[in-house]
mmCIF file of C-alpha atoms and ligand atoms in Angstrom:
data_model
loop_
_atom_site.group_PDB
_atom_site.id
_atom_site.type_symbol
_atom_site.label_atom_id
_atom_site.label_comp_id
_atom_site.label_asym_id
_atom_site.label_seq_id
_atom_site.Cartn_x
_atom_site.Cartn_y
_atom_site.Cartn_z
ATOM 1 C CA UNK A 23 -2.354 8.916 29.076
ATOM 2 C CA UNK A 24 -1.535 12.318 30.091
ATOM 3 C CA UNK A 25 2.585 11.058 30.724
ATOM 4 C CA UNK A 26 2.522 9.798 27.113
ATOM 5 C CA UNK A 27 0.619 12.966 26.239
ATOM 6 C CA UNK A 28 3.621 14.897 27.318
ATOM 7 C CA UNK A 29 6.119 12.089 25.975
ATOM 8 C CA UNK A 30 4.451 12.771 22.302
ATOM 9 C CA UNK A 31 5.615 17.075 22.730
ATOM 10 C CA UNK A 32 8.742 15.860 23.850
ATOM 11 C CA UNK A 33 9.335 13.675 21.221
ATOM 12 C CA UNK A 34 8.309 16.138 19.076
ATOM 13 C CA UNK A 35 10.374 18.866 20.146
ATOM 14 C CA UNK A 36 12.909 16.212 19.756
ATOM 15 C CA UNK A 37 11.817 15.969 16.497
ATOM 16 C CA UNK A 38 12.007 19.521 15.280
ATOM 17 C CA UNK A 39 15.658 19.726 16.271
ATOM 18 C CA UNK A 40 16.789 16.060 14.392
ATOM 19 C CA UNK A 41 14.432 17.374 11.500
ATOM 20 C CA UNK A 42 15.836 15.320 9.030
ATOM 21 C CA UNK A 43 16.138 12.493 10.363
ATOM 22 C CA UNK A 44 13.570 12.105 13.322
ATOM 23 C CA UNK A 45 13.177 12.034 16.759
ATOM 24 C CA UNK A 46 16.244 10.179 18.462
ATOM 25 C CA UNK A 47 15.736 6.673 19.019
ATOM 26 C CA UNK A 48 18.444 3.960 19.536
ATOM 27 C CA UNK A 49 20.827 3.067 16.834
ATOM 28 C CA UNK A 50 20.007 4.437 13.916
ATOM 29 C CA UNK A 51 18.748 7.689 14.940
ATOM 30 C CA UNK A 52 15.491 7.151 13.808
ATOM 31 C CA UNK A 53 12.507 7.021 16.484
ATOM 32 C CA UNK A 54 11.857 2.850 16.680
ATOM 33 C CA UNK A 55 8.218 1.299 16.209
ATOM 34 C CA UNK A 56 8.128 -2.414 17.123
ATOM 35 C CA UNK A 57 4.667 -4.471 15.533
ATOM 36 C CA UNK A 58 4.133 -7.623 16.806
ATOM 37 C CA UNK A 59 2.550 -9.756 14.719
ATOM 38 C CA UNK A 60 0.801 -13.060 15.670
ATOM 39 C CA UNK A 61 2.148 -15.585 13.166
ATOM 40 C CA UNK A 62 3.654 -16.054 9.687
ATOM 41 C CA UNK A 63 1.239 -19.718 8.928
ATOM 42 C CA UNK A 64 -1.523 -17.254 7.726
ATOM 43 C CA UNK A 65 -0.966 -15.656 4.857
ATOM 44 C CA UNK A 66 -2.764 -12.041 6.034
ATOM 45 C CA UNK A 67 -0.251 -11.472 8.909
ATOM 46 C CA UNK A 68 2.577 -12.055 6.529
ATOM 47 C CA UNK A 69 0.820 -8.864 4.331
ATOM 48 C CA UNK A 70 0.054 -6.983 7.259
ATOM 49 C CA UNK A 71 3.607 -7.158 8.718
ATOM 50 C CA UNK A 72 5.028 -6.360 5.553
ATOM 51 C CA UNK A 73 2.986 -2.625 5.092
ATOM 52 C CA UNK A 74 3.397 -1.776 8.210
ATOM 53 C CA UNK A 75 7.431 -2.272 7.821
ATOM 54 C CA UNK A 76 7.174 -0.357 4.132
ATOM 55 C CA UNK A 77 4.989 2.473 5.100
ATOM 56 C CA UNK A 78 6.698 2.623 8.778
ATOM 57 C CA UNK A 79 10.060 2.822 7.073
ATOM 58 C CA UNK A 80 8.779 5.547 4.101
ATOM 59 C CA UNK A 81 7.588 7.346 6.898
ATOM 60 C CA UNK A 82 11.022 7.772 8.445
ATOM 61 C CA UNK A 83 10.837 5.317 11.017
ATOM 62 C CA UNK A 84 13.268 2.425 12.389
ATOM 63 C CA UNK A 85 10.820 -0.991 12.646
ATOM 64 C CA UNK A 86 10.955 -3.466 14.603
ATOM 65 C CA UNK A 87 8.879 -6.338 13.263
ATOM 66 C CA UNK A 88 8.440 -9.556 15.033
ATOM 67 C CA UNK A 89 6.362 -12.688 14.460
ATOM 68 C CA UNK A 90 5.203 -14.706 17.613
ATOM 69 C CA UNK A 91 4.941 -18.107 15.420
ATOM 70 C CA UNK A 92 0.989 -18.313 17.277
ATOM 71 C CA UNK A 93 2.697 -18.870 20.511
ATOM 72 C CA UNK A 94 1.854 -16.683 23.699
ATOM 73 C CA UNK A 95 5.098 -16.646 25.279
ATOM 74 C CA UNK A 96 7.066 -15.693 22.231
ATOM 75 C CA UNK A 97 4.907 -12.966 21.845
ATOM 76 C CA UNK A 98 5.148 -11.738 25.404
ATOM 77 C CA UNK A 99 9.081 -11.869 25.387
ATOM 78 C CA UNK A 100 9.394 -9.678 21.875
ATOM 79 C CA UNK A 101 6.794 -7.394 23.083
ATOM 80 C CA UNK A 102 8.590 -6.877 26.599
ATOM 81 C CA UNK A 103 11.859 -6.624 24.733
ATOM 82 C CA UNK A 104 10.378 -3.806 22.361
ATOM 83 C CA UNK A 105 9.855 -2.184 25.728
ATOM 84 C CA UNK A 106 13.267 -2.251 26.346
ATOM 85 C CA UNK A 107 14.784 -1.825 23.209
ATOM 86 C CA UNK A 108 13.783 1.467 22.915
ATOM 87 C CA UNK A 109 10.269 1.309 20.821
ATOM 88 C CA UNK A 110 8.375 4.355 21.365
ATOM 89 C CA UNK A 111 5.489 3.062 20.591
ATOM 90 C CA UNK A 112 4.364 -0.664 19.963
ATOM 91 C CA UNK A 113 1.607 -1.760 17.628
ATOM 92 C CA UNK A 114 0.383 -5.518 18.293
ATOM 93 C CA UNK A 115 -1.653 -8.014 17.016
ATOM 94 C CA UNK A 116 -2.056 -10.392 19.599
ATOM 95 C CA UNK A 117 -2.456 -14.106 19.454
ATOM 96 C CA UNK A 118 -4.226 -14.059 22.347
ATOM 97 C CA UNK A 119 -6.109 -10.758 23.507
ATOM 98 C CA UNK A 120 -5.969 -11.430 27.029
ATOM 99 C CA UNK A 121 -2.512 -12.871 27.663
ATOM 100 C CA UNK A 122 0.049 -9.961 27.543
ATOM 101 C CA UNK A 123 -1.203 -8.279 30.329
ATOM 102 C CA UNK A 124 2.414 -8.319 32.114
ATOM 103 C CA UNK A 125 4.484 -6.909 29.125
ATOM 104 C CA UNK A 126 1.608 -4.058 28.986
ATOM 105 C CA UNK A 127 2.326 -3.089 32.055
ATOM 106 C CA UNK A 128 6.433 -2.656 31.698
ATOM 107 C CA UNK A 129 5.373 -0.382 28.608
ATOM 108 C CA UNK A 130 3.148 1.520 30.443
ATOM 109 C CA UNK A 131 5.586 1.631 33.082
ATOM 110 C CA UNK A 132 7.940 3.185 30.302
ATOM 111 C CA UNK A 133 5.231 5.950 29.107
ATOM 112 C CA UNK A 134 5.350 3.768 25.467
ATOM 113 C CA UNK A 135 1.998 4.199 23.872
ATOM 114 C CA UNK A 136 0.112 0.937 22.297
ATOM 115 C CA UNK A 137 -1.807 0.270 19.649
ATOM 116 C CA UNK A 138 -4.059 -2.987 19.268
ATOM 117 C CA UNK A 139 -3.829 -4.070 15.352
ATOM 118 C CA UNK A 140 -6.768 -5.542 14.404
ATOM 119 C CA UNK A 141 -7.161 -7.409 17.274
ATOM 120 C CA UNK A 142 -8.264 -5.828 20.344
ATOM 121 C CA UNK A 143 -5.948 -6.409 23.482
ATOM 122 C CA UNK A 144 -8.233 -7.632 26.382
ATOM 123 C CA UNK A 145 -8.210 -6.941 30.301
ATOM 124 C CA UNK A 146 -5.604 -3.640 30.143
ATOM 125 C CA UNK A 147 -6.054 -0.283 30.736
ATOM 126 C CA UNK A 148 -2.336 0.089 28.915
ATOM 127 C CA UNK A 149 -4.081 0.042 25.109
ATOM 128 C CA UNK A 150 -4.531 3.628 23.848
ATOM 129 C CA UNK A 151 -6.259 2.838 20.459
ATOM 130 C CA UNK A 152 -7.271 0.370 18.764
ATOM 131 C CA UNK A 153 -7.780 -0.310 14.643
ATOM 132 C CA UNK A 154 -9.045 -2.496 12.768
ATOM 133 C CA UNK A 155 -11.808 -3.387 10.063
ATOM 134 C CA UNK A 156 -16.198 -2.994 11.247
ATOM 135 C CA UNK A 157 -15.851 -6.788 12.705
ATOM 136 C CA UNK A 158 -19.587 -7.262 12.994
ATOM 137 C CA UNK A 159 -20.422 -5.971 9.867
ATOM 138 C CA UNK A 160 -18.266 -8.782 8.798
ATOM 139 C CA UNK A 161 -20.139 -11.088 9.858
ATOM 140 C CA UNK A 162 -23.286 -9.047 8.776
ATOM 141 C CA UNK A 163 -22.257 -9.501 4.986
ATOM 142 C CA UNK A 164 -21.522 -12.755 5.656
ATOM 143 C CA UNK A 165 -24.944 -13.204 7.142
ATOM 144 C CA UNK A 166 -26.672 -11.152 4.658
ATOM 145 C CA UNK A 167 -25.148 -12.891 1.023
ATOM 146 C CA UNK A 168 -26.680 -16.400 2.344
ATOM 147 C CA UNK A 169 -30.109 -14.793 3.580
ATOM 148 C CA UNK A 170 -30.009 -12.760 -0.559
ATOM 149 C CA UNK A 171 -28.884 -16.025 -2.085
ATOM 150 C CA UNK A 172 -31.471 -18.415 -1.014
ATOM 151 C CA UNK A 173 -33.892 -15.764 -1.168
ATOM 152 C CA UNK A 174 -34.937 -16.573 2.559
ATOM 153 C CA UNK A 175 -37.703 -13.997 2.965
ATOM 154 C CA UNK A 176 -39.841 -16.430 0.288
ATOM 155 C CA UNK A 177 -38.405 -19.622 1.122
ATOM 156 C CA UNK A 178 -40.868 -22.194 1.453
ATOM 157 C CA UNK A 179 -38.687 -25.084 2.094
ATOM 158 C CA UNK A 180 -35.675 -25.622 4.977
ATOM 159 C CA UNK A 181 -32.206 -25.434 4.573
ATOM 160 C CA UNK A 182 -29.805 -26.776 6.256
ATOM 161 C CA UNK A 183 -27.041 -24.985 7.499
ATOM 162 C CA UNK A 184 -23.952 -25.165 9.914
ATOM 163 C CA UNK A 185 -21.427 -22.843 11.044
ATOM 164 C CA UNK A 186 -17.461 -22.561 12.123
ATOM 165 C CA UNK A 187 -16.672 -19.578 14.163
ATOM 166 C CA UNK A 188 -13.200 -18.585 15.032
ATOM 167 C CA UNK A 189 -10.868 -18.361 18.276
ATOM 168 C CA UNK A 190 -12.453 -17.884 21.159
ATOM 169 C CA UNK A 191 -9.161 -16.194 22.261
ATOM 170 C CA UNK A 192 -9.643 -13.503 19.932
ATOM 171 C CA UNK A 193 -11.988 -10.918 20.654
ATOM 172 C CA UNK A 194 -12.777 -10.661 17.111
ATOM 173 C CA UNK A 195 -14.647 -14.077 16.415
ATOM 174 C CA UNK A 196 -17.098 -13.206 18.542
ATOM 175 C CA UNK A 197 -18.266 -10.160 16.937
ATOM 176 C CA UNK A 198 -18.131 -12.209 13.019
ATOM 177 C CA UNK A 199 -19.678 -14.801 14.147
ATOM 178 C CA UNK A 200 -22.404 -12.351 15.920
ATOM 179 C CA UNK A 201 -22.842 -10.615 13.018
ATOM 180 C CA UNK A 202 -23.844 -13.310 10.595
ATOM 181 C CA UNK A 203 -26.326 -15.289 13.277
ATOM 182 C CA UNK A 204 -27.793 -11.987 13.913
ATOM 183 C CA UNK A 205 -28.933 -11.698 10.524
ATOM 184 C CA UNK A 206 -29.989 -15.566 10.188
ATOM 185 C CA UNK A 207 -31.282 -16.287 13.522
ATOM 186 C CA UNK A 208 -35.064 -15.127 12.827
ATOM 187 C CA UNK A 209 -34.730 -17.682 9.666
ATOM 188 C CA UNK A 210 -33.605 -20.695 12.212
ATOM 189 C CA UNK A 211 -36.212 -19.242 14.572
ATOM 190 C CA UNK A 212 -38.741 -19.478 11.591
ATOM 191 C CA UNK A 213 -37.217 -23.087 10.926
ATOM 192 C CA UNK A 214 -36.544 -21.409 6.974
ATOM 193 C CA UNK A 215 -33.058 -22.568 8.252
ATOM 194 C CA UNK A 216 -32.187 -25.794 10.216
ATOM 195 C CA UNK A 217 -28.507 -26.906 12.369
ATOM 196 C CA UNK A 218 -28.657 -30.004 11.662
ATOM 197 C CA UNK A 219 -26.322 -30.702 14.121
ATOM 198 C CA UNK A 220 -27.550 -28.664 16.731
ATOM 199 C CA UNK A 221 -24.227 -26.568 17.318
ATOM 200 C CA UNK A 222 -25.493 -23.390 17.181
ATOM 201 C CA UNK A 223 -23.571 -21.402 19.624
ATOM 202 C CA UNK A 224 -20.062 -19.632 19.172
ATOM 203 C CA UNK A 225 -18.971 -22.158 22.016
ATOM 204 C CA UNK A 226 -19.456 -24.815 19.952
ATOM 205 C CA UNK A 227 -18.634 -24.058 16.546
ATOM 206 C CA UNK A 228 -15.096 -21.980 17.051
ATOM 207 C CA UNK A 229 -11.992 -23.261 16.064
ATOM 208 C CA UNK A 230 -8.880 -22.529 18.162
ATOM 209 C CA UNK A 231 -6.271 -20.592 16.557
ATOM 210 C CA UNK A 232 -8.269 -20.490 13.469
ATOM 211 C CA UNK A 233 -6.835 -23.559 12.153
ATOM 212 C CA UNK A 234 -7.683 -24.820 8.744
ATOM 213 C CA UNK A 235 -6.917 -28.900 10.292
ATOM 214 C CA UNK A 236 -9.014 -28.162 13.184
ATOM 215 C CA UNK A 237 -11.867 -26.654 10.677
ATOM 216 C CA UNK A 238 -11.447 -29.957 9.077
ATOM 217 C CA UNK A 239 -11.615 -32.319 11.173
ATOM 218 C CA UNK A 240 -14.768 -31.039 12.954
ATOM 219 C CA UNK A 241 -16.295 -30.678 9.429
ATOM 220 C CA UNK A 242 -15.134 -34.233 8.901
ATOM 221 C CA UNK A 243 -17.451 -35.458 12.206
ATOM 222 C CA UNK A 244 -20.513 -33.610 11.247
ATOM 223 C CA UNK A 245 -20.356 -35.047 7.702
ATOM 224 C CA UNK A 246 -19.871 -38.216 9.162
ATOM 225 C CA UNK A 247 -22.577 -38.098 11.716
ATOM 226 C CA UNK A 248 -25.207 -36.180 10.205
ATOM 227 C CA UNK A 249 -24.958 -36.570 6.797
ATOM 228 C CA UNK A 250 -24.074 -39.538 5.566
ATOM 229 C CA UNK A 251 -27.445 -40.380 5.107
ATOM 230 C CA UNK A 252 -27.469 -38.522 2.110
ATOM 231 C CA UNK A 253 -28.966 -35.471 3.658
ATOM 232 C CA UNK A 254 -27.135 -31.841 2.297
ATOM 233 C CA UNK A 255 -26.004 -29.289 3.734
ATOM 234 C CA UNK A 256 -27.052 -25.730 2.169
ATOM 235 C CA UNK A 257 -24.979 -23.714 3.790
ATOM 236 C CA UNK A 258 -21.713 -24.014 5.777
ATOM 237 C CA UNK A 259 -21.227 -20.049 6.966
ATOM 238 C CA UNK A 260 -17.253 -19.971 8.034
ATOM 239 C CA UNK A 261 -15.783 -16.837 9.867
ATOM 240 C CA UNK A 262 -12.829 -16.459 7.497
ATOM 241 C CA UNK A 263 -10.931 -18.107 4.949
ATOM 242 C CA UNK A 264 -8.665 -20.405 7.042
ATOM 243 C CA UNK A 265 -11.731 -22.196 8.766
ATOM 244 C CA UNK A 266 -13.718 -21.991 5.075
ATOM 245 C CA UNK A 267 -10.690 -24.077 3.356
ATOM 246 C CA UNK A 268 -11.067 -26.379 6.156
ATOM 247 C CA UNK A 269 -14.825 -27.067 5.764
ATOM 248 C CA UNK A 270 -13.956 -27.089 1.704
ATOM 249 C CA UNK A 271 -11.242 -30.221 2.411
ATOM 250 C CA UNK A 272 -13.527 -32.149 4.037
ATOM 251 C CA UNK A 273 -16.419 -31.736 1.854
ATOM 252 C CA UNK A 274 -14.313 -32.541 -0.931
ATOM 253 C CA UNK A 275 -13.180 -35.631 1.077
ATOM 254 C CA UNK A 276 -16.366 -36.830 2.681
ATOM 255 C CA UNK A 277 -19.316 -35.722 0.998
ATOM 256 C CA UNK A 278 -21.238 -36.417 -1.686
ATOM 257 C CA UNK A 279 -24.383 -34.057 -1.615
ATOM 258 C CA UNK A 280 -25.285 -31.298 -3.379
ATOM 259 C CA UNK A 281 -22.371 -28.696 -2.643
ATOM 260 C CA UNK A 282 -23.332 -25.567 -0.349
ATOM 261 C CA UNK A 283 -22.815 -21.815 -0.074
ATOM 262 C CA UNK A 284 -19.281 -21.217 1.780
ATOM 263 C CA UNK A 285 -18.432 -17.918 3.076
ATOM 264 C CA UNK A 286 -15.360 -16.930 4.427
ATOM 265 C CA UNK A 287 -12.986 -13.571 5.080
ATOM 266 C CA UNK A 288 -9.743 -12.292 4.289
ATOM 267 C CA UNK A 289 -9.394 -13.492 0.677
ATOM 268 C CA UNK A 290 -6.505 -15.308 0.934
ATOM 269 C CA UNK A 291 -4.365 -16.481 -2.364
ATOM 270 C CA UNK A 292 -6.231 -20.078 -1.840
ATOM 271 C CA UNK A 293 -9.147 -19.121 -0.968
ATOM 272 C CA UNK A 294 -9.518 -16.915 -4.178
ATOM 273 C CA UNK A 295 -8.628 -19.724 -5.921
ATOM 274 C CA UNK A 296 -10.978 -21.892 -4.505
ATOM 275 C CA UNK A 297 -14.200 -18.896 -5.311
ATOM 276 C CA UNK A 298 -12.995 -18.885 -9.048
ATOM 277 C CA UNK A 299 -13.261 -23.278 -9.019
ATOM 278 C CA UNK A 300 -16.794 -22.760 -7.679
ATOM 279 C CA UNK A 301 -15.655 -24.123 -4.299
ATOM 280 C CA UNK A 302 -16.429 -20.910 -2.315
ATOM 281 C CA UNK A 303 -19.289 -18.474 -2.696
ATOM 282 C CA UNK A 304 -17.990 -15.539 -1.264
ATOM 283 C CA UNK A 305 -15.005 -13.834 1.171
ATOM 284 C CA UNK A 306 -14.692 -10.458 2.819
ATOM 285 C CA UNK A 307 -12.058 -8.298 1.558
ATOM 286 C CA UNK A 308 -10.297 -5.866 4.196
ATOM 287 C CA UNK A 309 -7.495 -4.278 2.491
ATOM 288 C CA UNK A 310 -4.631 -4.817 4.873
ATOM 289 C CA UNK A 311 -3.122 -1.327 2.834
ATOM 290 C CA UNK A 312 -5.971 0.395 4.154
ATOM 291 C CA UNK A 313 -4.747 -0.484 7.406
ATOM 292 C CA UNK A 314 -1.339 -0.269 7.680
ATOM 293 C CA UNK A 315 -1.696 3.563 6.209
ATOM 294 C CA UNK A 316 -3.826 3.957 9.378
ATOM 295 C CA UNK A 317 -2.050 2.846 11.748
ATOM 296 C CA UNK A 318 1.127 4.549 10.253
ATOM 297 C CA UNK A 319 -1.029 7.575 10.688
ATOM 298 C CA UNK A 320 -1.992 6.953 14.616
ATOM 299 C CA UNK A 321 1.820 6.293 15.326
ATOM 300 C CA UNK A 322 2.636 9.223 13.675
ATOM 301 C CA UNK A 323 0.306 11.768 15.341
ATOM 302 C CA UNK A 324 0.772 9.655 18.775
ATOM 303 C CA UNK A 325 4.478 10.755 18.369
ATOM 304 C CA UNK A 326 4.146 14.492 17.271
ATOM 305 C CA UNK A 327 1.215 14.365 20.155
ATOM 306 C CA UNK A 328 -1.670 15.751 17.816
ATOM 307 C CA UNK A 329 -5.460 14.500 18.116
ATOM 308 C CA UNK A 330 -5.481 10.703 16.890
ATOM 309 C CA UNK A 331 -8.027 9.647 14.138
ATOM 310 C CA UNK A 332 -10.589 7.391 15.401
ATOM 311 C CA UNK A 333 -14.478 6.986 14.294
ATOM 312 C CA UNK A 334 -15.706 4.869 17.163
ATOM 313 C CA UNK A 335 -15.492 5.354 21.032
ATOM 314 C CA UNK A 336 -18.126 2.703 21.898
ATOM 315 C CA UNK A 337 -18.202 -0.436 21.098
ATOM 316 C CA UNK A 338 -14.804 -1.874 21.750
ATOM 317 C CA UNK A 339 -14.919 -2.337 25.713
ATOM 318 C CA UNK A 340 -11.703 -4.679 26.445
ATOM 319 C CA UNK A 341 -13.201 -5.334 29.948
ATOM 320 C CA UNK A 342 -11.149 -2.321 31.227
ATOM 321 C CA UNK A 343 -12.044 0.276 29.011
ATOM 322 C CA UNK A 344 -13.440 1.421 25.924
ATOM 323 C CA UNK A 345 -10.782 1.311 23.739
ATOM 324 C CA UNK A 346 -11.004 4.622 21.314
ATOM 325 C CA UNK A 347 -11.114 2.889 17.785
ATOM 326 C CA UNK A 348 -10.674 3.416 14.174
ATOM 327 C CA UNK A 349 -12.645 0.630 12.251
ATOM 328 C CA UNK A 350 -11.925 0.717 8.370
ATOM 329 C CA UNK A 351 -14.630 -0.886 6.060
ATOM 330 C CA UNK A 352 -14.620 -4.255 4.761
ATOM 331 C CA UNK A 353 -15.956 -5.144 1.055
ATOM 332 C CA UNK A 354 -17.815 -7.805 -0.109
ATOM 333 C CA UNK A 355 -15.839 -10.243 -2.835
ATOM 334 C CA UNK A 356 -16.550 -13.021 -4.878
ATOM 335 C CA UNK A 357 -15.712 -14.038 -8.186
ATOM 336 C CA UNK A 358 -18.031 -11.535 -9.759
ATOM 337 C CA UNK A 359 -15.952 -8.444 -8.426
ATOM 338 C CA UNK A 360 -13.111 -9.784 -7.472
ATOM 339 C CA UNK A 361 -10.561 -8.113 -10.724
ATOM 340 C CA UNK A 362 -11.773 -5.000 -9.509
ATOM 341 C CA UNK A 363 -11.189 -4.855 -5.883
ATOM 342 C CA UNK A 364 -7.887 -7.760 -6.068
ATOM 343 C CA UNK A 365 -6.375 -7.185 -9.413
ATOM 344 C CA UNK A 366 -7.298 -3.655 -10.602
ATOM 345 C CA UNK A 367 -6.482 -2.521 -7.145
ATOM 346 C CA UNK A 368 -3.127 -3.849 -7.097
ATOM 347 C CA UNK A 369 -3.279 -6.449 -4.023
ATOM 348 C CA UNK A 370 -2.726 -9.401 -6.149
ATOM 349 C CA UNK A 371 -1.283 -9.791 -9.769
ATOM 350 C CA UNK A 372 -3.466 -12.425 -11.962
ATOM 351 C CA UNK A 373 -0.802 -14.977 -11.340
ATOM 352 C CA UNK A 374 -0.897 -15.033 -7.628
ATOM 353 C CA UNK A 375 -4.454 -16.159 -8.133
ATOM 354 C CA UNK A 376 -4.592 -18.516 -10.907
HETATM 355 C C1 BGC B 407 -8.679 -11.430 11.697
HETATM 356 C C2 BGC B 407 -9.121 -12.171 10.473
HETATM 357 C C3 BGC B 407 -8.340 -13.470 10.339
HETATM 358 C C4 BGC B 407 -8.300 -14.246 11.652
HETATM 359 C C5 BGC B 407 -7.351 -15.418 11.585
HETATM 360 C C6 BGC B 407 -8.791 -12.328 12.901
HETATM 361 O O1 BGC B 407 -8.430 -11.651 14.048
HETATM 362 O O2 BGC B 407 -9.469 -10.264 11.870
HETATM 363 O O3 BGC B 407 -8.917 -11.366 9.335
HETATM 364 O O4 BGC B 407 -8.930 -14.280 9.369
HETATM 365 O O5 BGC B 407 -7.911 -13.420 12.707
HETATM 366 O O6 BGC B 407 -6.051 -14.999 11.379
#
C-alpha cells in the first residue's frame, strides 16, 4: 500500500506536468485503466462494462475493457496482460473470487492498485478497495417483500416456499441469499413457512455461474417431485433475475398450481418484462450508473493519491483482509415503481421494456 501510495504522487506529479492530457501511460498518452469484466451472456455486465468505458474515457482516461466470456483462465490471462500492458490501475469483476490469485500478485509486484467491482476478490492481500451495492440488504428486501406480502406476522395457515441462491464462487450469493433467510427463517422456524423440499441451505439451492438453464432444470425436479401432486408453491425467493427467469420457465412448463411470489435482482430487460406480465413480483434495482461514477471516482483519487471514498471497513473480510469498501444502495422495484426508477431515470427507454 504505501509503494502504490507513493506511485499515486508520482503519477500525479506526472500529471501536473502532461496537464492536458494526463499522466503518461502507453500509447496514447493517456494514463490506462483496464476493467475486467466477467462475461457478456448477462445482460448487467454488458451495462456495467459499458459506464465504466464512457465515464473512464470522459474522465480522460485510456480503457482497457475486457470480457472473460465466464471462463477463469481467460480472465486470468487479460488481467495479467493489463499488468503488463501498462494499466495503472485494474478494476475487476471476477468470475470467480478466489481464482486470480497469481495475476494479483504480478500487479502487486508492479505497484498497480486494484479494485474489486462488485464482486469481492477472495484469498489476496493485493485488493485495495472494493465497491459494490449493500449485498445483504439485498437479500433483506428480498426477504422482507415476501414476509409484507403474505402478511406473515398474522398468517394462520403455511406456505410453501423454496429458494435458488446463486454461485457459490461468488462471494456475493452468500450474503443475498443470507439476507433474505435471515428475515424468513423465524417464519420456517414457526412452520408459517414450509421447504417443501427440504433444501434449505445455500449449499443446496445455488446455481453455478448463475445460470438461467441450471435455475431451470433444478426448478424442473422439484416441480416434478414435490409437486405434482397438485400441491403449490407460494413462494419461490430467487437471488437475482437470471436464476428467477429460470424458476419462471419451468413453472410455465411444468406446473399447474396457483402461481407464486418470484423475487429476483438486477432488473434485467426480461425480467422487467416478465414483472409487467404478472410473472415476477418484484427485482432489486442497483443502478450500475451509480457505480461506475464510483468507481471512476476511486481510480481517480487512487491516481492523484488523495483519501479514497469508502463507507464500510468491516464487513467485507476476503479471508486475507478486510477489504475497505464503498457499498452503494440498492432499491426496491416492481411494476408499481418501476417508470420512476427505470424510465424516468433514464436506464431504459419504454421500448427496451415492452
Ligand atoms: C451480482 C448480481 C448478478 C449476479 C449474476 C452478482 O455478483 O451482484 O447483480 O445478478 O452476480 O451475474
Amino acid at each position: 500500500m504505501k509503494a502504490k501510495k507513493i506511485l499515486g504522487t508520482i503519477l500525479c506529479a506526472a500529471m501536473a506536468v502532461t496537464a492536458l492530457t494526463g499522466c503518461a501511460g502507453a500509447g496514447s498518452g493517456k494514463t490506462k485503466v483496464g476493467v475486467s469484466m466477467p462475461t457478456k451472456s448477462l445482460q448487467r455486465w454488458n451495462q456495467d462494462g459499458d459506464n465504466m468505458k464512457k465515464e473512464l474515457e470522459a474522465a480522460g482516461y485510456e480503457v482497457d475493457l475486457q470480457y472473460a466470456n465466464d471462463d477463469v483462465s481467460t480472465q486470468l490471462s487479460q488481467v495479467e496482460n493489463m499488468v503488463n500492458n501498462g494499466c495503472k490501475v485494474i478494476v475487476i469483476a471476477a468470475i470467480e473470487g478466489s481464482s486470480l490469485g497469481s495475476a494479483l500478485d504480478k500487479a502487486e509486484a508492479k505497484n498497480i492498485p486494484v479494485i474489486a467491482y462488485d464482486r469481492l476478490l477472495m484469498d489476496s492481500a493485493t485488493v485495495d478497495y472494493y465497491a459494490t451495492f449493500d449485498n445483504y440488504k439485498v437479500g433483506t428486501i428480498q426477504g422482507e417483500f415476501v414476509k409484507d406480502t403474505l402478511k406473515l406476522d398474522e398468517a394462520t395457515k403455511t406456505y410453501n416456499i423454496e429458494f435458488t441462491a446463486g454461485d457459490p464462487g461468488d462471494n456475493n450469493a452468500g450474503f443475498f441469499f443470507n439476507g433474505a433467510y435471515d428475515v424468513l427463517k423465524p417464519y420456517i422456524e414457526k412452520g408459517t413457512l414450509k421447504v417443501v423440499s427440504g433444501q434449505d441451505t445455500f449449499e443446496k439451492v445455488a446455481t453455478p455461474a448463475w445460470k438461467t438453464e441450471t435455475a431451470q432444470s433444478r426448478a424442473e425436479t422439484i416441480l416434478s417431485t414435490y409437486y405434482a401432486d397438485g400441491t403449490n408453491v407460494d413462494v419461490w425467493l430467487c437471488s437475482n433475475d437470471s436464476t428467477a427467469l429460470g424458476v419462471e420457465n419451468a413453472l410455465g412448463a411444468n406446473y399447474k398450481g396457483t402461481y407464486p411470489i418470484i423475487t429476483g435482482q438486477d432488473c434485467d430487460k426480461a425480467n422487467v418484462k416478465n414483472m409487467l406480465a404478472g410473472k415476477q413480483s418484484m427485482s432489486v434495482f442497483k443502478d450500475t450508473r451509480t457505480l461506475a461514477s464510483q468507481v471512476v471516482k476511486m481510480v481517480t483519487q487512487i491516481i492523484k493519491g488523495e483519501t479514497v471514498d469508502v463507507n464500510d471497513t468491516k464487513t467485507y473480510n476476503n479471508g486475507k483482509k478486510v477489504v475497505p469498501s464503498y457499498l452503494c444502495s440498492p432499491v426496491f422495484a416492481s411494476a408499481d415503481n418501476y417508470k420512476e426508477i427505470l424510465i424516468t431515470s433514464g436506464y431504459y427507454t419504454e421500448a427496451d421494456i415492452t
